[in-house]
mmCIF file of C-alpha atoms and ligand atoms in Angstrom:
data_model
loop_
_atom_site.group_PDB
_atom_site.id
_atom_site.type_symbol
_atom_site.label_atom_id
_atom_site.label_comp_id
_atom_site.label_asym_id
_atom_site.label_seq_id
_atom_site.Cartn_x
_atom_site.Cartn_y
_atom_site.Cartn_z
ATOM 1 C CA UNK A 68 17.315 10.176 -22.583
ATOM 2 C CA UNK A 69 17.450 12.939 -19.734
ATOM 3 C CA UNK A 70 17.349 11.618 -16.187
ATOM 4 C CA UNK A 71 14.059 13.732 -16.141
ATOM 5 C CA UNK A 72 11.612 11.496 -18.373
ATOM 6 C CA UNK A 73 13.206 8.440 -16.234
ATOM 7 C CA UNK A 74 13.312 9.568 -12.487
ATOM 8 C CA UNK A 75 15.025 7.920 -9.772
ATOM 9 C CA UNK A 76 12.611 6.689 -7.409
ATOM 10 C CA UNK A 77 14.406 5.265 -3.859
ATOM 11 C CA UNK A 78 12.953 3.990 -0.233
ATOM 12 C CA UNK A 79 13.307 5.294 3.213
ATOM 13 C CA UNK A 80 11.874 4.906 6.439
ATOM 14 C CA UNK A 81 8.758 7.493 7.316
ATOM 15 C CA UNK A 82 9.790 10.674 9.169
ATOM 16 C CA UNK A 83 6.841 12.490 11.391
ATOM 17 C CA UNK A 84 6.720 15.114 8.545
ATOM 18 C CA UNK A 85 6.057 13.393 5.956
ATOM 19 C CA UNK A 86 2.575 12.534 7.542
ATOM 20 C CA UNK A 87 0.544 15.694 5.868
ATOM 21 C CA UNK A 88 2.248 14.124 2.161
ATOM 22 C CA UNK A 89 1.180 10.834 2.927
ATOM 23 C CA UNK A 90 -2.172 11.751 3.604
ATOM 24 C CA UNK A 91 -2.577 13.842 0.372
ATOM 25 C CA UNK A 92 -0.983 10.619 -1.504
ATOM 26 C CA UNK A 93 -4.005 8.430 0.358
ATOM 27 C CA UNK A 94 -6.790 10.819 -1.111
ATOM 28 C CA UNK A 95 -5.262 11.185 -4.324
ATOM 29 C CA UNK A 96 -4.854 7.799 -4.799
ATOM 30 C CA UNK A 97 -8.108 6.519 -3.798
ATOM 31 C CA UNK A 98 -9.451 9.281 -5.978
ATOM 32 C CA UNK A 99 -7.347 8.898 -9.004
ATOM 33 C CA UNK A 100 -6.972 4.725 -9.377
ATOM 34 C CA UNK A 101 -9.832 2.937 -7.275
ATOM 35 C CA UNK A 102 -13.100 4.451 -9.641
ATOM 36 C CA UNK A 103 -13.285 1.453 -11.297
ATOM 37 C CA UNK A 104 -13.676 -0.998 -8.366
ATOM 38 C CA UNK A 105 -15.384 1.474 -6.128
ATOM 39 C CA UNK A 106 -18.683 4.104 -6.146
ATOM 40 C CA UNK A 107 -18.161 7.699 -4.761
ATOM 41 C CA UNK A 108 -19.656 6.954 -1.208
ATOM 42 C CA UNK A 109 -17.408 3.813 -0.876
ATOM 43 C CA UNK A 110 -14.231 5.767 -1.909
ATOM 44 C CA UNK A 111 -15.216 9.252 -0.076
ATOM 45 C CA UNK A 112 -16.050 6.613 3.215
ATOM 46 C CA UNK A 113 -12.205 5.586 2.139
ATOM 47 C CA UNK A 114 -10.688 8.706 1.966
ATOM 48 C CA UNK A 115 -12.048 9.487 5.033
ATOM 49 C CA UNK A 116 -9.797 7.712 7.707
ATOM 50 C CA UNK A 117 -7.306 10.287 6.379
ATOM 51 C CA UNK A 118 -9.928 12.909 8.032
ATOM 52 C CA UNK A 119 -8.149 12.675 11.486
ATOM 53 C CA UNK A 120 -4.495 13.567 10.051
ATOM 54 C CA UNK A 121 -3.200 13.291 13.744
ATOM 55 C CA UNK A 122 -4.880 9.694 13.972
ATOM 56 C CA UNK A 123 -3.420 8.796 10.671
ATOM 57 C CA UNK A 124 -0.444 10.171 11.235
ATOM 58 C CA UNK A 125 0.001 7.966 14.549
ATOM 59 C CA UNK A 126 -0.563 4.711 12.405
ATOM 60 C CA UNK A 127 2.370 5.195 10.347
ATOM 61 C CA UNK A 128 5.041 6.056 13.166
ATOM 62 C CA UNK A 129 3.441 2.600 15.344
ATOM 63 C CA UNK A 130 4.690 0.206 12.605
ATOM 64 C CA UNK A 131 7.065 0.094 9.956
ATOM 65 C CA UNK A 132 6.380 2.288 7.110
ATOM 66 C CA UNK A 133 8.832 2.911 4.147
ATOM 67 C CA UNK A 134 8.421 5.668 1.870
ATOM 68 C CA UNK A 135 8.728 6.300 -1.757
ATOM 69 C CA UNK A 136 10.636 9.262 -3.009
ATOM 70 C CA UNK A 137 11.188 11.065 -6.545
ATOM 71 C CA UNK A 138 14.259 13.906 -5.797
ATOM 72 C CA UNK A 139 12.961 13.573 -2.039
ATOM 73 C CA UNK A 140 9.823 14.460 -2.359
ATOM 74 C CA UNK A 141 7.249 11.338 -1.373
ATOM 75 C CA UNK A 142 4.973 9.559 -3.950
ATOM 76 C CA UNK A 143 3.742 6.627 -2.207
ATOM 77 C CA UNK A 144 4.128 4.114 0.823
ATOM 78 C CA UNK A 145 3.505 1.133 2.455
ATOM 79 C CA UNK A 146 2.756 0.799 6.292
ATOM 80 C CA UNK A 147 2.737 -2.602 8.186
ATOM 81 C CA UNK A 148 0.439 -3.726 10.747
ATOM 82 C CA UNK A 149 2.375 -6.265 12.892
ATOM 83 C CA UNK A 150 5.660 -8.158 11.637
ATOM 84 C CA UNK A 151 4.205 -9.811 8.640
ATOM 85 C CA UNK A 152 0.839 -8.195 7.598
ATOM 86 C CA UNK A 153 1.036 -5.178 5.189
ATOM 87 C CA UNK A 154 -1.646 -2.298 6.332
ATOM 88 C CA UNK A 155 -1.344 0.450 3.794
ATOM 89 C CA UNK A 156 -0.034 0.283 0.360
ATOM 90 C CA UNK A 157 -0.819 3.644 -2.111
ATOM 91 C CA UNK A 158 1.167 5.251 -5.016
ATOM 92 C CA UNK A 159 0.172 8.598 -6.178
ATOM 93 C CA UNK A 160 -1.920 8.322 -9.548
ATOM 94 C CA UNK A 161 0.907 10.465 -11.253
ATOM 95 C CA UNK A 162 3.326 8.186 -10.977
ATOM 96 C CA UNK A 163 1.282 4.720 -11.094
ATOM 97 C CA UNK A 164 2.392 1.890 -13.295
ATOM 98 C CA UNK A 165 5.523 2.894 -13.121
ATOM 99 C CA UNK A 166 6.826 0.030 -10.767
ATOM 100 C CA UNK A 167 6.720 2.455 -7.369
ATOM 101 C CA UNK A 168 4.465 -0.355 -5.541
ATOM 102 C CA UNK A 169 6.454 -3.413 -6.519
ATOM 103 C CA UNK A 170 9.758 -1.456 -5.356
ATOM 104 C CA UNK A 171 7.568 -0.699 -1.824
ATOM 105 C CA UNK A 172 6.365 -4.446 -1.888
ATOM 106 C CA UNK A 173 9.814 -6.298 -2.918
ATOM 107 C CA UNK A 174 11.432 -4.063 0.158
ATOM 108 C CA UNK A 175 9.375 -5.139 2.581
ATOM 109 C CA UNK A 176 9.085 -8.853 1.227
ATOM 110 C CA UNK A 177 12.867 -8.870 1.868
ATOM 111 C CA UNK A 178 12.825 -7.128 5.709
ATOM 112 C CA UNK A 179 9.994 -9.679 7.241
ATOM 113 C CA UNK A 180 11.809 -12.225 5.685
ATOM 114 C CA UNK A 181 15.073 -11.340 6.841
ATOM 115 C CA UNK A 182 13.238 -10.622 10.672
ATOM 116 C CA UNK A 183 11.801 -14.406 9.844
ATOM 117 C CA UNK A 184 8.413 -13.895 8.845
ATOM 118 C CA UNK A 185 7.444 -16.861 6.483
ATOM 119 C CA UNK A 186 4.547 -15.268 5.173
ATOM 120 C CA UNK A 187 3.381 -11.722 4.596
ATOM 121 C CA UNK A 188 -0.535 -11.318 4.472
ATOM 122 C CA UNK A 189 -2.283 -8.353 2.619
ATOM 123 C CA UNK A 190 -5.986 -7.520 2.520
ATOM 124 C CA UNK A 191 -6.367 -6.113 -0.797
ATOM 125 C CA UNK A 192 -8.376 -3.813 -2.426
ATOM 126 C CA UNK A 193 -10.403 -4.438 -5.472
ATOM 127 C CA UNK A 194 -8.146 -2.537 -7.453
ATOM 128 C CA UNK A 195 -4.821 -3.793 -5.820
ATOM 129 C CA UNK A 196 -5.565 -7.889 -6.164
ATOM 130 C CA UNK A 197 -4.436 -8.525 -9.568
ATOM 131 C CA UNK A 198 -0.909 -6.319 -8.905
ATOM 132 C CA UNK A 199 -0.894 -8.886 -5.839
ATOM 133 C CA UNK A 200 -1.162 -12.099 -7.747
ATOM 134 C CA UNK A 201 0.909 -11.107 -10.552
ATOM 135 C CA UNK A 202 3.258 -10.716 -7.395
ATOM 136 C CA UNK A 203 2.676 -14.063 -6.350
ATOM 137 C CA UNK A 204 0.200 -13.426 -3.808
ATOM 138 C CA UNK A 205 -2.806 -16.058 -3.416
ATOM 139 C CA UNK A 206 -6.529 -14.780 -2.284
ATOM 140 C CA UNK A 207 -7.340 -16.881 1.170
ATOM 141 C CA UNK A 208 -10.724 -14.993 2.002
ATOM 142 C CA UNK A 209 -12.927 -12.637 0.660
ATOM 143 C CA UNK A 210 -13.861 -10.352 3.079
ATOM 144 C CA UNK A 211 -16.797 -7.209 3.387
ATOM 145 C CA UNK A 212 -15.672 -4.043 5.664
ATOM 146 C CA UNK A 213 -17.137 -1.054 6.878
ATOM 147 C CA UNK A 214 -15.151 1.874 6.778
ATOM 148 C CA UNK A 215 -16.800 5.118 7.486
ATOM 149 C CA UNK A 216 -20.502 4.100 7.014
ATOM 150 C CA UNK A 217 -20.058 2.139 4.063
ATOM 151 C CA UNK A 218 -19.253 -1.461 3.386
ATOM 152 C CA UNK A 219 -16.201 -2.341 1.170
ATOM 153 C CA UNK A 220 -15.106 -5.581 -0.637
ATOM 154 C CA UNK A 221 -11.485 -6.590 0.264
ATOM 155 C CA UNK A 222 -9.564 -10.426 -0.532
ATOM 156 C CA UNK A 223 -6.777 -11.712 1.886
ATOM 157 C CA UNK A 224 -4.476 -12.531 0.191
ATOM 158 C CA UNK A 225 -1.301 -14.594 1.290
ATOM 159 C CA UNK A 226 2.718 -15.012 -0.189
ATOM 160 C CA UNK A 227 5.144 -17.844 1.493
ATOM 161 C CA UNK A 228 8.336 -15.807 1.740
ATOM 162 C CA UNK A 229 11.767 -16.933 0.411
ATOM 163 C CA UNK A 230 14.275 -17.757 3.225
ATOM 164 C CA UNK A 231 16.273 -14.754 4.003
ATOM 165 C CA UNK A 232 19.340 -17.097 3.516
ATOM 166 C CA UNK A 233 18.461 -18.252 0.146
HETATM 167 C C1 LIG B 58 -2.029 -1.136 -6.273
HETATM 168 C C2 LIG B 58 -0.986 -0.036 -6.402
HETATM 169 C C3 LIG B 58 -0.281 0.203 -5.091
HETATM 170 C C4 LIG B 58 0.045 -0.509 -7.461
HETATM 171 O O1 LIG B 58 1.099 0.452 -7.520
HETATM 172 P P1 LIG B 58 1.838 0.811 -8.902
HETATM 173 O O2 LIG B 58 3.049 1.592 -8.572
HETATM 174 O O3 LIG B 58 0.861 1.417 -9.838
HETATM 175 O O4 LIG B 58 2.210 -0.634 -9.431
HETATM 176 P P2 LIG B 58 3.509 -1.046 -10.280
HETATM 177 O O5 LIG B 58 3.730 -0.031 -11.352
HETATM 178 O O6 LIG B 58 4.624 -1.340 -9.368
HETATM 179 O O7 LIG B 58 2.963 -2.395 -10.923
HETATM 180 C C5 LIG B 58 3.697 -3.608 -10.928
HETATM 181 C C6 LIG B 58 3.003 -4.552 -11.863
HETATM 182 O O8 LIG B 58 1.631 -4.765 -11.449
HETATM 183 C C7 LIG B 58 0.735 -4.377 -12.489
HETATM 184 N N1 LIG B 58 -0.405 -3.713 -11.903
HETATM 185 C C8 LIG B 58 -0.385 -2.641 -11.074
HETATM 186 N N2 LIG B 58 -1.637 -2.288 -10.747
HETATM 187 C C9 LIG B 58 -2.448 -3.133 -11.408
HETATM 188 C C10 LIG B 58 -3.852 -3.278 -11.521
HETATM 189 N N3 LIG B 58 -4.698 -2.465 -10.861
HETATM 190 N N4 LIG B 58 -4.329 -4.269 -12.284
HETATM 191 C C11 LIG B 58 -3.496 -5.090 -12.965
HETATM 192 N N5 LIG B 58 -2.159 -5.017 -12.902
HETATM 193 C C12 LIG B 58 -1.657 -4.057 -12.150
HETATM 194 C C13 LIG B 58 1.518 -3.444 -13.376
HETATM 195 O O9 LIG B 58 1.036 -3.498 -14.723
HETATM 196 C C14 LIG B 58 2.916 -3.992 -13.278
HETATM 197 O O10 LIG B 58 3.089 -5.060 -14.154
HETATM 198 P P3 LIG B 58 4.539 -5.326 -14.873
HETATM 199 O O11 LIG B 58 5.460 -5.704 -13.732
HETATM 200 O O12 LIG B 58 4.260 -6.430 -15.812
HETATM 201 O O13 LIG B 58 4.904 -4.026 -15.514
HETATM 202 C C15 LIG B 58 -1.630 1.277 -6.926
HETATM 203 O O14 LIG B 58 -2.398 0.997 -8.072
HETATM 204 C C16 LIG B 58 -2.524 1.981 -5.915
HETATM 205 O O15 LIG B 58 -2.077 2.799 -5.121
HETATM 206 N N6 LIG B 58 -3.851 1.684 -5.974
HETATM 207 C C17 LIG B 58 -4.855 2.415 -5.216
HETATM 208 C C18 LIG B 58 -4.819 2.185 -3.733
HETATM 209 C C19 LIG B 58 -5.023 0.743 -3.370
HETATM 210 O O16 LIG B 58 -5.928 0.070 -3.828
HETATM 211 N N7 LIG B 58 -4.152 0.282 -2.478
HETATM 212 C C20 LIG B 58 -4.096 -1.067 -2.057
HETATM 213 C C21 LIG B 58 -4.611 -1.246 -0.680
HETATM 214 S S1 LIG B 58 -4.302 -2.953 -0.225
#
């Protein structure tokens, strides 16, 4: 089998450039995977905190974001919000199912632990609950948000983390 029809995905941290990518994966994503959790408004309202690509761009170099690459180029990511909450978490459709978010999630599952988080906390999407709890993750709260005129459905959603020594 050529290399090709089984790429090589790997991690690294975000670099300020990559910030126009990652915005494109955000749309794409919510667009291409979220349709059947979502209606249009609630996913255009969504899309839309990528509007202000300076703004968004400023989230990811606050916290610690890793990035998923294919021969360099990105195809998702996952951002943090504090030491042991995870903010953003979005794989590009053409490459979902594919085990891209449980690479981005088993990373950073072993870098709070080893900083000594014990828990890591997630407020999940619709579409992203059951890839948490297959993952070990268990719903706390359901919660309603608004995001750009709209209100959106979301779970918290909690893991106990595995000692970094263990
Ligand atoms: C949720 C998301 C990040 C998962 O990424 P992914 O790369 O497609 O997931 P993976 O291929 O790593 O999936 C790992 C496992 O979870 C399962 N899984 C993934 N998404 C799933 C879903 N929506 N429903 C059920 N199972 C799912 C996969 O089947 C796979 O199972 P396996 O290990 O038995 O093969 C991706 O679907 C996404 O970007 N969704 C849209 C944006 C979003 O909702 N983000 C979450 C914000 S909290």
């Amino acid at each position: 089998m050529s290399a090709r029809a089984h790429p090589t995905y790997a991690l690294r941290p975000f670099l300020p450039a990559d910030a126009p990518l990652l915005a494109e994966i955000f749309r794409a994503s919510i667009a291409g995977l979220t349709g059947e959790d979502y209606d249009d408004a609630q996913r255009d309202a969504w899309a839309s905190a990528a509007d202000d690509e300076q703004a968004f761009a400023e989230r990811f170099g606050r916290e610690l974001t890793l990035v998923a690459t294919v021969e360099g180029s990105p195809i998702g990511f996952l951002s943090m919000e504090g030491p042991d909450k995870i903010d953003l978490l979005y794989v590009h459709p053409a490459v979902a199912g594919q085990g891209v978010g449980a690479m981005l999630v088993d990373a950073i599952e072993k870098l709070t632990a080893a900083r000594g988080a014990k828990t890591l906390t997630v407020d999940a999407s619709e579409t992203a609950r059951p890839f948490f709890e297959k993952r070990g993750y268990v719903g706390r709260q359901r919660n309603t948000v608004m995001r750009g005129g709209e209100w959106l459905a979301n779970t918290t959603m909690e893991k106990r983390l595995a000692r970094a020594d263990q």
